[in-house]
């Protein structure tokens, strides 16, 4: 499976390279030209000198207005070394490809987004020899997509929402909506998104909830992330039959959603949810758990 958010970013943009230009147009409202073609390029920017320099993702976008290089960096925290690296990346790429480079930074942290959005000015006061202005996608400008219908209309944007808001107060609703939306697209694309989101979720509770949500999607069991979940289960002595395992995971997920949202779960509610083997009924309860004010509301209409 994908081992880091950097590799995951590269894979997701290779799978759906238009995600970047859509984000620029819809989220940042940057009038980036509609691309005719997008191709992935080598991310290694190392020169002859033994200094390794590597960007996370590098794409070439062909448009009617010219060719652009989309340089994507996934940034977890502020790092002042980037003040030297990013200008180097852009000038080196311009010299190598003779195309205009565009720097895009993606982060889950509002503080990091604020830091990354500051222009990098090289020169003396009043006369900049070089100015770098990153385009930043983060929790303050990527929309929260916590509605299933909205997630289904734009699954890649829902994935960005899960990535940037995956540890916020609406994380449970965001992940549940995305899980439902993944059922509406082809399994291969969904598998890439599943692994991408899993690698980007920094909050341990959010990551656990995501994996439990994914156990309810049947195709998920054919992919590497599922094998890891099953292996973890075997090590803990929890490996069950496929059907029973999905029901148990769904029941546990419902309780976790409530607890994650700070809602007390009485023992009788735990027992009723845990005893249910009907995946359809569990799915209904899971959707209610995202919005319920108290645990008993799971059974309000029954």
PDB file of C-alpha atoms in Angstrom:
ATOM      1  CA  UNK A   1       0.000   0.000   0.000  1.00  0.00           C
ATOM      2  CA  UNK A   2       1.028   3.655  -0.153  1.00  0.00           C
ATOM      3  CA  UNK A   3       3.564   4.274   2.560  1.00  0.00           C
ATOM      4  CA  UNK A   4       3.482   8.055   2.861  1.00  0.00           C
ATOM      5  CA  UNK A   5       1.303  11.034   2.052  1.00  0.00           C
ATOM      6  CA  UNK A   6       3.946  12.218  -0.442  1.00  0.00           C
ATOM      7  CA  UNK A   7       3.750   9.025  -2.520  1.00  0.00           C
ATOM      8  CA  UNK A   8      -0.028   9.001  -2.145  1.00  0.00           C
ATOM      9  CA  UNK A   9      -0.258  12.539  -3.502  1.00  0.00           C
ATOM     10  CA  UNK A  10       1.772  11.545  -6.536  1.00  0.00           C
ATOM     11  CA  UNK A  11      -0.480   8.538  -7.194  1.00  0.00           C
ATOM     12  CA  UNK A  12      -3.738  10.423  -6.824  1.00  0.00           C
ATOM     13  CA  UNK A  13      -2.659  13.196  -9.183  1.00  0.00           C
ATOM     14  CA  UNK A  14      -1.492  10.614 -11.710  1.00  0.00           C
ATOM     15  CA  UNK A  15      -4.915   8.933 -11.468  1.00  0.00           C
ATOM     16  CA  UNK A  16      -6.855  12.184 -11.782  1.00  0.00           C
ATOM     17  CA  UNK A  17      -4.449  14.972 -12.794  1.00  0.00           C
ATOM     18  CA  UNK A  18      -7.321  17.400 -13.441  1.00  0.00           C
ATOM     19  CA  UNK A  19      -7.920  17.447  -9.677  1.00  0.00           C
ATOM     20  CA  UNK A  20      -5.229  20.112  -9.357  1.00  0.00           C
ATOM     21  CA  UNK A  21      -6.618  22.445 -11.982  1.00  0.00           C
ATOM     22  CA  UNK A  22     -10.150  21.988 -10.594  1.00  0.00           C
ATOM     23  CA  UNK A  23      -8.868  22.924  -7.147  1.00  0.00           C
ATOM     24  CA  UNK A  24      -7.177  26.041  -8.522  1.00  0.00           C
ATOM     25  CA  UNK A  25     -10.340  27.104 -10.351  1.00  0.00           C
ATOM     26  CA  UNK A  26     -13.026  26.157  -7.776  1.00  0.00           C
ATOM     27  CA  UNK A  27     -11.219  26.583  -4.456  1.00  0.00           C
ATOM     28  CA  UNK A  28      -8.641  29.314  -5.018  1.00  0.00           C
ATOM     29  CA  UNK A  29     -10.584  31.008  -7.871  1.00  0.00           C
ATOM     30  CA  UNK A  30      -7.407  31.233  -9.937  1.00  0.00           C
ATOM     31  CA  UNK A  31      -8.222  31.571 -13.672  1.00  0.00           C
ATOM     32  CA  UNK A  32      -5.967  28.703 -14.686  1.00  0.00           C
ATOM     33  CA  UNK A  33      -6.554  27.705 -18.337  1.00  0.00           C
ATOM     34  CA  UNK A  34      -8.430  24.474 -19.035  1.00  0.00           C
ATOM     35  CA  UNK A  35      -5.800  21.805 -19.797  1.00  0.00           C
ATOM     36  CA  UNK A  36      -5.982  19.752 -22.985  1.00  0.00           C
ATOM     37  CA  UNK A  37      -3.512  17.201 -21.626  1.00  0.00           C
ATOM     38  CA  UNK A  38      -1.651  16.583 -18.359  1.00  0.00           C
ATOM     39  CA  UNK A  39       1.405  14.339 -17.990  1.00  0.00           C
ATOM     40  CA  UNK A  40       3.457  13.303 -14.962  1.00  0.00           C
ATOM     41  CA  UNK A  41       7.164  14.193 -15.048  1.00  0.00           C
ATOM     42  CA  UNK A  42      10.232  12.980 -13.154  1.00  0.00           C
ATOM     43  CA  UNK A  43      10.174  14.483  -9.649  1.00  0.00           C
ATOM     44  CA  UNK A  44      13.957  14.191  -9.127  1.00  0.00           C
ATOM     45  CA  UNK A  45      15.594  17.616  -9.437  1.00  0.00           C
ATOM     46  CA  UNK A  46      19.084  16.494  -8.361  1.00  0.00           C
ATOM     47  CA  UNK A  47      21.951  18.032 -10.322  1.00  0.00           C
ATOM     48  CA  UNK A  48      25.487  16.674 -10.721  1.00  0.00           C
ATOM     49  CA  UNK A  49      26.372  17.866  -7.216  1.00  0.00           C
ATOM     50  CA  UNK A  50      25.518  15.225  -4.550  1.00  0.00           C
ATOM     51  CA  UNK A  51      22.582  17.155  -3.115  1.00  0.00           C
ATOM     52  CA  UNK A  52      19.216  15.418  -3.344  1.00  0.00           C
ATOM     53  CA  UNK A  53      16.318  17.679  -4.285  1.00  0.00           C
ATOM     54  CA  UNK A  54      12.943  16.158  -4.982  1.00  0.00           C
ATOM     55  CA  UNK A  55       9.431  17.569  -5.300  1.00  0.00           C
ATOM     56  CA  UNK A  56       6.373  15.564  -4.264  1.00  0.00           C
ATOM     57  CA  UNK A  57       4.520  15.734  -7.571  1.00  0.00           C
ATOM     58  CA  UNK A  58       5.372  17.325 -10.914  1.00  0.00           C
ATOM     59  CA  UNK A  59       2.846  17.562 -13.742  1.00  0.00           C
ATOM     60  CA  UNK A  60       2.956  19.225 -17.149  1.00  0.00           C
ATOM     61  CA  UNK A  61      -0.306  20.846 -18.224  1.00  0.00           C
ATOM     62  CA  UNK A  62      -0.874  21.662 -21.887  1.00  0.00           C
ATOM     63  CA  UNK A  63      -3.419  24.466 -22.393  1.00  0.00           C
ATOM     64  CA  UNK A  64      -4.497  26.759 -25.204  1.00  0.00           C
ATOM     65  CA  UNK A  65      -2.600  29.565 -23.466  1.00  0.00           C
ATOM     66  CA  UNK A  66       0.666  27.677 -23.074  1.00  0.00           C
ATOM     67  CA  UNK A  67       2.385  24.870 -21.184  1.00  0.00           C
ATOM     68  CA  UNK A  68       2.638  24.988 -17.392  1.00  0.00           C
ATOM     69  CA  UNK A  69       4.460  22.892 -14.816  1.00  0.00           C
ATOM     70  CA  UNK A  70       2.394  22.140 -11.695  1.00  0.00           C
ATOM     71  CA  UNK A  71       4.775  21.671  -8.764  1.00  0.00           C
ATOM     72  CA  UNK A  72       2.917  20.100  -5.825  1.00  0.00           C
ATOM     73  CA  UNK A  73       4.279  20.013  -2.270  1.00  0.00           C
ATOM     74  CA  UNK A  74       2.595  18.323   0.716  1.00  0.00           C
ATOM     75  CA  UNK A  75       3.578  20.315   3.806  1.00  0.00           C
ATOM     76  CA  UNK A  76       2.908  19.063   7.335  1.00  0.00           C
ATOM     77  CA  UNK A  77       4.451  21.960   9.249  1.00  0.00           C
ATOM     78  CA  UNK A  78       6.367  25.188   8.748  1.00  0.00           C
ATOM     79  CA  UNK A  79       9.906  24.589   7.531  1.00  0.00           C
ATOM     80  CA  UNK A  80      12.085  27.602   6.816  1.00  0.00           C
ATOM     81  CA  UNK A  81      14.390  25.474   4.654  1.00  0.00           C
ATOM     82  CA  UNK A  82      11.627  25.597   2.051  1.00  0.00           C
ATOM     83  CA  UNK A  83      12.348  29.307   1.641  1.00  0.00           C
ATOM     84  CA  UNK A  84      15.456  28.191  -0.201  1.00  0.00           C
ATOM     85  CA  UNK A  85      14.131  24.977  -1.755  1.00  0.00           C
ATOM     86  CA  UNK A  86      11.000  26.309  -3.433  1.00  0.00           C
ATOM     87  CA  UNK A  87      12.688  29.138  -5.378  1.00  0.00           C
ATOM     88  CA  UNK A  88      15.329  26.624  -6.448  1.00  0.00           C
ATOM     89  CA  UNK A  89      12.684  24.156  -7.662  1.00  0.00           C
ATOM     90  CA  UNK A  90      10.935  26.782  -9.760  1.00  0.00           C
ATOM     91  CA  UNK A  91      14.029  28.341 -11.328  1.00  0.00           C
ATOM     92  CA  UNK A  92      15.569  24.933 -12.049  1.00  0.00           C
ATOM     93  CA  UNK A  93      12.374  23.639 -13.669  1.00  0.00           C
ATOM     94  CA  UNK A  94      11.981  26.771 -15.773  1.00  0.00           C
ATOM     95  CA  UNK A  95      15.566  26.437 -17.002  1.00  0.00           C
ATOM     96  CA  UNK A  96      15.149  22.702 -17.728  1.00  0.00           C
ATOM     97  CA  UNK A  97      11.721  22.690 -19.413  1.00  0.00           C
ATOM     98  CA  UNK A  98      11.296  26.326 -20.490  1.00  0.00           C
ATOM     99  CA  UNK A  99       7.725  26.247 -19.145  1.00  0.00           C
ATOM    100  CA  UNK A 100       6.117  28.464 -16.536  1.00  0.00           C
ATOM    101  CA  UNK A 101       6.162  26.661 -13.126  1.00  0.00           C
ATOM    102  CA  UNK A 102       3.261  26.989 -10.666  1.00  0.00           C
ATOM    103  CA  UNK A 103       3.886  26.068  -7.008  1.00  0.00           C
ATOM    104  CA  UNK A 104       0.943  24.455  -5.170  1.00  0.00           C
ATOM    105  CA  UNK A 105       1.183  23.610  -1.456  1.00  0.00           C
ATOM    106  CA  UNK A 106      -1.327  21.280   0.255  1.00  0.00           C
ATOM    107  CA  UNK A 107      -1.607  21.111   4.052  1.00  0.00           C
ATOM    108  CA  UNK A 108      -3.964  19.987   6.829  1.00  0.00           C
ATOM    109  CA  UNK A 109      -2.868  22.796   9.163  1.00  0.00           C
ATOM    110  CA  UNK A 110      -4.234  26.341   9.165  1.00  0.00           C
ATOM    111  CA  UNK A 111      -1.012  27.612  10.729  1.00  0.00           C
ATOM    112  CA  UNK A 112       1.084  25.894   8.071  1.00  0.00           C
ATOM    113  CA  UNK A 113      -1.181  27.234   5.328  1.00  0.00           C
ATOM    114  CA  UNK A 114      -0.717  30.772   6.653  1.00  0.00           C
ATOM    115  CA  UNK A 115       3.055  30.280   6.760  1.00  0.00           C
ATOM    116  CA  UNK A 116       3.226  28.756   3.271  1.00  0.00           C
ATOM    117  CA  UNK A 117       1.113  31.490   1.671  1.00  0.00           C
ATOM    118  CA  UNK A 118       3.589  34.223   2.626  1.00  0.00           C
ATOM    119  CA  UNK A 119       5.551  35.391  -0.425  1.00  0.00           C
ATOM    120  CA  UNK A 120       9.227  34.431  -0.505  1.00  0.00           C
ATOM    121  CA  UNK A 121      11.159  37.527  -1.518  1.00  0.00           C
ATOM    122  CA  UNK A 122      14.845  37.343  -2.406  1.00  0.00           C
ATOM    123  CA  UNK A 123      16.835  40.558  -2.764  1.00  0.00           C
ATOM    124  CA  UNK A 124      17.096  43.754  -0.724  1.00  0.00           C
ATOM    125  CA  UNK A 125      14.124  45.764   0.659  1.00  0.00           C
ATOM    126  CA  UNK A 126      12.285  47.571  -2.082  1.00  0.00           C
ATOM    127  CA  UNK A 127      13.906  45.586  -4.884  1.00  0.00           C
ATOM    128  CA  UNK A 128      13.076  41.885  -5.136  1.00  0.00           C
ATOM    129  CA  UNK A 129      15.305  39.881  -7.432  1.00  0.00           C
ATOM    130  CA  UNK A 130      12.931  36.937  -7.162  1.00  0.00           C
ATOM    131  CA  UNK A 131       9.471  36.565  -5.620  1.00  0.00           C
ATOM    132  CA  UNK A 132       7.747  33.201  -5.052  1.00  0.00           C
ATOM    133  CA  UNK A 133       4.010  33.190  -4.284  1.00  0.00           C
ATOM    134  CA  UNK A 134       2.736  29.661  -3.510  1.00  0.00           C
ATOM    135  CA  UNK A 135      -0.886  28.719  -4.117  1.00  0.00           C
ATOM    136  CA  UNK A 136      -2.027  27.017  -0.905  1.00  0.00           C
ATOM    137  CA  UNK A 137      -4.843  24.478  -0.425  1.00  0.00           C
ATOM    138  CA  UNK A 138      -5.708  23.967   3.234  1.00  0.00           C
ATOM    139  CA  UNK A 139      -8.528  23.754   5.784  1.00  0.00           C
ATOM    140  CA  UNK A 140      -9.324  27.470   5.485  1.00  0.00           C
ATOM    141  CA  UNK A 141     -10.149  27.448   1.766  1.00  0.00           C
ATOM    142  CA  UNK A 142     -10.998  23.845   0.797  1.00  0.00           C
ATOM    143  CA  UNK A 143     -14.767  23.400   1.327  1.00  0.00           C
ATOM    144  CA  UNK A 144     -16.109  21.001   3.929  1.00  0.00           C
ATOM    145  CA  UNK A 145     -18.026  18.296   2.048  1.00  0.00           C
ATOM    146  CA  UNK A 146     -20.107  16.466   4.645  1.00  0.00           C
ATOM    147  CA  UNK A 147     -23.124  15.742   2.451  1.00  0.00           C
ATOM    148  CA  UNK A 148     -23.341  12.491   0.483  1.00  0.00           C
ATOM    149  CA  UNK A 149     -24.985  14.065  -2.566  1.00  0.00           C
ATOM    150  CA  UNK A 150     -22.335  16.765  -2.770  1.00  0.00           C
ATOM    151  CA  UNK A 151     -19.561  14.199  -2.344  1.00  0.00           C
ATOM    152  CA  UNK A 152     -21.013  12.064  -5.144  1.00  0.00           C
ATOM    153  CA  UNK A 153     -21.085  15.062  -7.511  1.00  0.00           C
ATOM    154  CA  UNK A 154     -17.362  15.730  -7.068  1.00  0.00           C
ATOM    155  CA  UNK A 155     -15.511  12.784  -5.513  1.00  0.00           C
ATOM    156  CA  UNK A 156     -11.962  14.190  -6.022  1.00  0.00           C
ATOM    157  CA  UNK A 157     -12.946  17.421  -4.245  1.00  0.00           C
ATOM    158  CA  UNK A 158     -14.498  15.323  -1.463  1.00  0.00           C
ATOM    159  CA  UNK A 159     -11.152  13.537  -1.159  1.00  0.00           C
ATOM    160  CA  UNK A 160      -9.375  16.894  -0.759  1.00  0.00           C
ATOM    161  CA  UNK A 161     -11.956  17.809   1.869  1.00  0.00           C
ATOM    162  CA  UNK A 162     -11.215  14.616   3.796  1.00  0.00           C
ATOM    163  CA  UNK A 163      -7.506  15.276   3.573  1.00  0.00           C
ATOM    164  CA  UNK A 164      -7.580  18.884   4.778  1.00  0.00           C
ATOM    165  CA  UNK A 165     -10.390  18.544   7.354  1.00  0.00           C
ATOM    166  CA  UNK A 166      -9.663  14.987   8.507  1.00  0.00           C
ATOM    167  CA  UNK A 167      -8.938  16.007  12.077  1.00  0.00           C
ATOM    168  CA  UNK A 168     -11.567  18.709  12.539  1.00  0.00           C
ATOM    169  CA  UNK A 169     -14.958  18.589  14.285  1.00  0.00           C
ATOM    170  CA  UNK A 170     -16.778  17.528  11.103  1.00  0.00           C
ATOM    171  CA  UNK A 171     -14.358  14.725  10.238  1.00  0.00           C
ATOM    172  CA  UNK A 172     -16.883  11.959  10.992  1.00  0.00           C
ATOM    173  CA  UNK A 173     -19.489  13.382   8.605  1.00  0.00           C
ATOM    174  CA  UNK A 174     -16.863  14.100   5.930  1.00  0.00           C
ATOM    175  CA  UNK A 175     -15.466  10.563   5.999  1.00  0.00           C
ATOM    176  CA  UNK A 176     -18.924   8.952   6.054  1.00  0.00           C
ATOM    177  CA  UNK A 177     -20.040  11.025   3.043  1.00  0.00           C
ATOM    178  CA  UNK A 178     -16.871  10.187   1.119  1.00  0.00           C
ATOM    179  CA  UNK A 179     -17.238   6.478   1.920  1.00  0.00           C
ATOM    180  CA  UNK A 180     -20.731   6.522   0.417  1.00  0.00           C
ATOM    181  CA  UNK A 181     -19.570   8.484  -2.626  1.00  0.00           C
ATOM    182  CA  UNK A 182     -16.813   5.966  -3.371  1.00  0.00           C
ATOM    183  CA  UNK A 183     -19.473   3.349  -4.051  1.00  0.00           C
ATOM    184  CA  UNK A 184     -20.601   5.375  -7.071  1.00  0.00           C
ATOM    185  CA  UNK A 185     -17.284   5.316  -8.981  1.00  0.00           C
ATOM    186  CA  UNK A 186     -15.241   2.530 -10.543  1.00  0.00           C
ATOM    187  CA  UNK A 187     -13.429   0.284  -8.020  1.00  0.00           C
ATOM    188  CA  UNK A 188      -9.929   0.955  -9.345  1.00  0.00           C
ATOM    189  CA  UNK A 189     -10.271   4.725  -8.956  1.00  0.00           C
ATOM    190  CA  UNK A 190     -11.916   4.286  -5.581  1.00  0.00           C
ATOM    191  CA  UNK A 191      -9.035   2.080  -4.420  1.00  0.00           C
ATOM    192  CA  UNK A 192      -6.533   4.855  -5.168  1.00  0.00           C
ATOM    193  CA  UNK A 193      -8.659   7.367  -3.243  1.00  0.00           C
ATOM    194  CA  UNK A 194      -9.053   4.931  -0.312  1.00  0.00           C
ATOM    195  CA  UNK A 195      -5.311   4.511   0.092  1.00  0.00           C
ATOM    196  CA  UNK A 196      -4.671   8.222  -0.445  1.00  0.00           C
ATOM    197  CA  UNK A 197      -7.061   9.254   2.335  1.00  0.00           C
ATOM    198  CA  UNK A 198      -5.700   6.559   4.651  1.00  0.00           C
ATOM    199  CA  UNK A 199      -2.134   7.824   4.209  1.00  0.00           C
ATOM    200  CA  UNK A 200      -3.106  11.467   4.761  1.00  0.00           C
ATOM    201  CA  UNK A 201      -5.169  11.122   7.952  1.00  0.00           C
ATOM    202  CA  UNK A 202      -2.886  12.182  10.807  1.00  0.00           C
ATOM    203  CA  UNK A 203      -5.470  11.800  13.590  1.00  0.00           C
ATOM    204  CA  UNK A 204      -5.323   8.157  14.848  1.00  0.00           C
ATOM    205  CA  UNK A 205      -9.062   8.132  15.606  1.00  0.00           C
ATOM    206  CA  UNK A 206      -9.901   9.462  12.164  1.00  0.00           C
ATOM    207  CA  UNK A 207      -7.633   6.871  10.530  1.00  0.00           C
ATOM    208  CA  UNK A 208      -9.256   4.059  12.530  1.00  0.00           C
ATOM    209  CA  UNK A 209     -12.728   5.293  11.653  1.00  0.00           C
ATOM    210  CA  UNK A 210     -11.780   5.472   7.959  1.00  0.00           C
ATOM    211  CA  UNK A 211     -10.534   1.886   7.973  1.00  0.00           C
ATOM    212  CA  UNK A 212     -13.679   0.715   9.698  1.00  0.00           C
ATOM    213  CA  UNK A 213     -15.809   2.559   7.161  1.00  0.00           C
ATOM    214  CA  UNK A 214     -13.889   0.907   4.357  1.00  0.00           C
ATOM    215  CA  UNK A 215     -14.545  -2.598   5.682  1.00  0.00           C
ATOM    216  CA  UNK A 216     -18.181  -2.078   4.746  1.00  0.00           C
ATOM    217  CA  UNK A 217     -17.289  -1.573   1.068  1.00  0.00           C
ATOM    218  CA  UNK A 218     -17.084  -4.999  -0.527  1.00  0.00           C
ATOM    219  CA  UNK A 219     -14.473  -4.242  -3.200  1.00  0.00           C
ATOM    220  CA  UNK A 220     -12.202  -2.843  -0.512  1.00  0.00           C
ATOM    221  CA  UNK A 221     -11.323  -6.342   0.645  1.00  0.00           C
ATOM    222  CA  UNK A 222      -9.492  -6.963  -2.620  1.00  0.00           C
ATOM    223  CA  UNK A 223      -6.926  -4.198  -2.069  1.00  0.00           C
ATOM    224  CA  UNK A 224      -3.650  -3.875  -0.118  1.00  0.00           C
ATOM    225  CA  UNK A 225      -4.992  -1.624   2.621  1.00  0.00           C
ATOM    226  CA  UNK A 226      -7.614  -4.225   3.454  1.00  0.00           C
ATOM    227  CA  UNK A 227      -4.923  -6.883   3.742  1.00  0.00           C
ATOM    228  CA  UNK A 228      -3.132  -4.713   6.270  1.00  0.00           C
ATOM    229  CA  UNK A 229      -6.342  -4.305   8.268  1.00  0.00           C
ATOM    230  CA  UNK A 230      -6.939  -8.058   8.129  1.00  0.00           C
ATOM    231  CA  UNK A 231      -3.355  -8.751   9.193  1.00  0.00           C
ATOM    232  CA  UNK A 232      -3.735  -6.411  12.145  1.00  0.00           C
ATOM    233  CA  UNK A 233      -6.927  -8.214  13.023  1.00  0.00           C
ATOM    234  CA  UNK A 234      -5.232 -11.622  12.845  1.00  0.00           C
ATOM    235  CA  UNK A 235      -2.479 -10.451  15.154  1.00  0.00           C
ATOM    236  CA  UNK A 236      -5.095  -9.409  17.711  1.00  0.00           C
ATOM    237  CA  UNK A 237      -7.079 -12.613  17.355  1.00  0.00           C
ATOM    238  CA  UNK A 238     -10.037 -10.804  15.768  1.00  0.00           C
ATOM    239  CA  UNK A 239     -10.083 -12.372  12.310  1.00  0.00           C
ATOM    240  CA  UNK A 240     -13.641 -13.462  11.525  1.00  0.00           C
ATOM    241  CA  UNK A 241     -15.569 -14.645   8.520  1.00  0.00           C
ATOM    242  CA  UNK A 242     -15.962 -11.981   5.837  1.00  0.00           C
ATOM    243  CA  UNK A 243     -19.681 -11.341   6.348  1.00  0.00           C
ATOM    244  CA  UNK A 244     -19.503 -11.464  10.115  1.00  0.00           C
ATOM    245  CA  UNK A 245     -16.355  -9.346  10.102  1.00  0.00           C
ATOM    246  CA  UNK A 246     -18.020  -6.591   8.078  1.00  0.00           C
ATOM    247  CA  UNK A 247     -20.992  -6.504  10.450  1.00  0.00           C
ATOM    248  CA  UNK A 248     -18.793  -6.393  13.524  1.00  0.00           C
ATOM    249  CA  UNK A 249     -16.601  -3.669  12.049  1.00  0.00           C
ATOM    250  CA  UNK A 250     -19.653  -1.615  11.119  1.00  0.00           C
ATOM    251  CA  UNK A 251     -21.086  -1.983  14.635  1.00  0.00           C
ATOM    252  CA  UNK A 252     -17.799  -0.929  16.201  1.00  0.00           C
ATOM    253  CA  UNK A 253     -17.607   2.016  13.818  1.00  0.00           C
ATOM    254  CA  UNK A 254     -21.075   3.253  14.894  1.00  0.00           C
ATOM    255  CA  UNK A 255     -20.050   3.267  18.553  1.00  0.00           C
ATOM    256  CA  UNK A 256     -16.737   4.946  17.707  1.00  0.00           C
ATOM    257  CA  UNK A 257     -18.471   7.704  15.743  1.00  0.00           C
ATOM    258  CA  UNK A 258     -20.680   8.508  18.717  1.00  0.00           C
ATOM    259  CA  UNK A 259     -17.796   8.417  21.174  1.00  0.00           C
ATOM    260  CA  UNK A 260     -15.589  10.439  18.832  1.00  0.00           C
ATOM    261  CA  UNK A 261     -18.301  13.122  18.737  1.00  0.00           C
ATOM    262  CA  UNK A 262     -18.378  13.187  22.550  1.00  0.00           C
ATOM    263  CA  UNK A 263     -21.722  11.394  22.890  1.00  0.00           C
ATOM    264  CA  UNK A 264     -22.146   8.943  25.775  1.00  0.00           C
ATOM    265  CA  UNK A 265     -23.071   5.415  24.648  1.00  0.00           C
ATOM    266  CA  UNK A 266     -25.147   3.457  27.222  1.00  0.00           C
ATOM    267  CA  UNK A 267     -24.507  -0.269  27.583  1.00  0.00           C
ATOM    268  CA  UNK A 268     -27.921  -1.244  26.173  1.00  0.00           C
ATOM    269  CA  UNK A 269     -27.166   0.744  22.999  1.00  0.00           C
ATOM    270  CA  UNK A 270     -23.770  -0.947  22.665  1.00  0.00           C
ATOM    271  CA  UNK A 271     -25.352  -4.371  23.029  1.00  0.00           C
ATOM    272  CA  UNK A 272     -28.128  -3.702  20.527  1.00  0.00           C
ATOM    273  CA  UNK A 273     -25.730  -2.362  17.922  1.00  0.00           C
ATOM    274  CA  UNK A 274     -23.198  -5.124  18.570  1.00  0.00           C
ATOM    275  CA  UNK A 275     -25.808  -7.866  18.234  1.00  0.00           C
ATOM    276  CA  UNK A 276     -27.069  -6.650  14.842  1.00  0.00           C
ATOM    277  CA  UNK A 277     -25.855  -8.622  11.806  1.00  0.00           C
ATOM    278  CA  UNK A 278     -27.971  -6.801   9.205  1.00  0.00           C
ATOM    279  CA  UNK A 279     -25.549  -4.670   7.183  1.00  0.00           C
ATOM    280  CA  UNK A 280     -28.399  -2.574   5.787  1.00  0.00           C
ATOM    281  CA  UNK A 281     -29.655  -1.719   9.262  1.00  0.00           C
ATOM    282  CA  UNK A 282     -26.120  -0.999  10.469  1.00  0.00           C
ATOM    283  CA  UNK A 283     -25.623   1.366   7.545  1.00  0.00           C
ATOM    284  CA  UNK A 284     -28.763   3.297   8.561  1.00  0.00           C
ATOM    285  CA  UNK A 285     -27.520   3.551  12.144  1.00  0.00           C
ATOM    286  CA  UNK A 286     -24.071   4.676  10.944  1.00  0.00           C
ATOM    287  CA  UNK A 287     -25.599   7.548   8.992  1.00  0.00           C
ATOM    288  CA  UNK A 288     -27.678   8.561  12.003  1.00  0.00           C
ATOM    289  CA  UNK A 289     -24.604   8.392  14.264  1.00  0.00           C
ATOM    290  CA  UNK A 290     -22.974  11.193  12.277  1.00  0.00           C
ATOM    291  CA  UNK A 291     -25.767  13.648  13.185  1.00  0.00           C
ATOM    292  CA  UNK A 292     -27.401  12.249  16.355  1.00  0.00           C
ATOM    293  CA  UNK A 293     -27.468  14.406  19.482  1.00  0.00           C
ATOM    294  CA  UNK A 294     -27.643  11.345  21.751  1.00  0.00           C
ATOM    295  CA  UNK A 295     -27.091   7.617  21.297  1.00  0.00           C
ATOM    296  CA  UNK A 296     -30.753   6.580  21.525  1.00  0.00           C
ATOM    297  CA  UNK A 297     -31.517   8.602  18.374  1.00  0.00           C
ATOM    298  CA  UNK A 298     -30.040   5.717  16.385  1.00  0.00           C
ATOM    299  CA  UNK A 299     -33.331   3.885  16.936  1.00  0.00           C
ATOM    300  CA  UNK A 300     -35.650   6.913  16.805  1.00  0.00           C
ATOM    301  CA  UNK A 301     -37.751   5.739  13.858  1.00  0.00           C
ATOM    302  CA  UNK A 302     -37.972   2.090  14.833  1.00  0.00           C
TER     303      UNK A 302
END
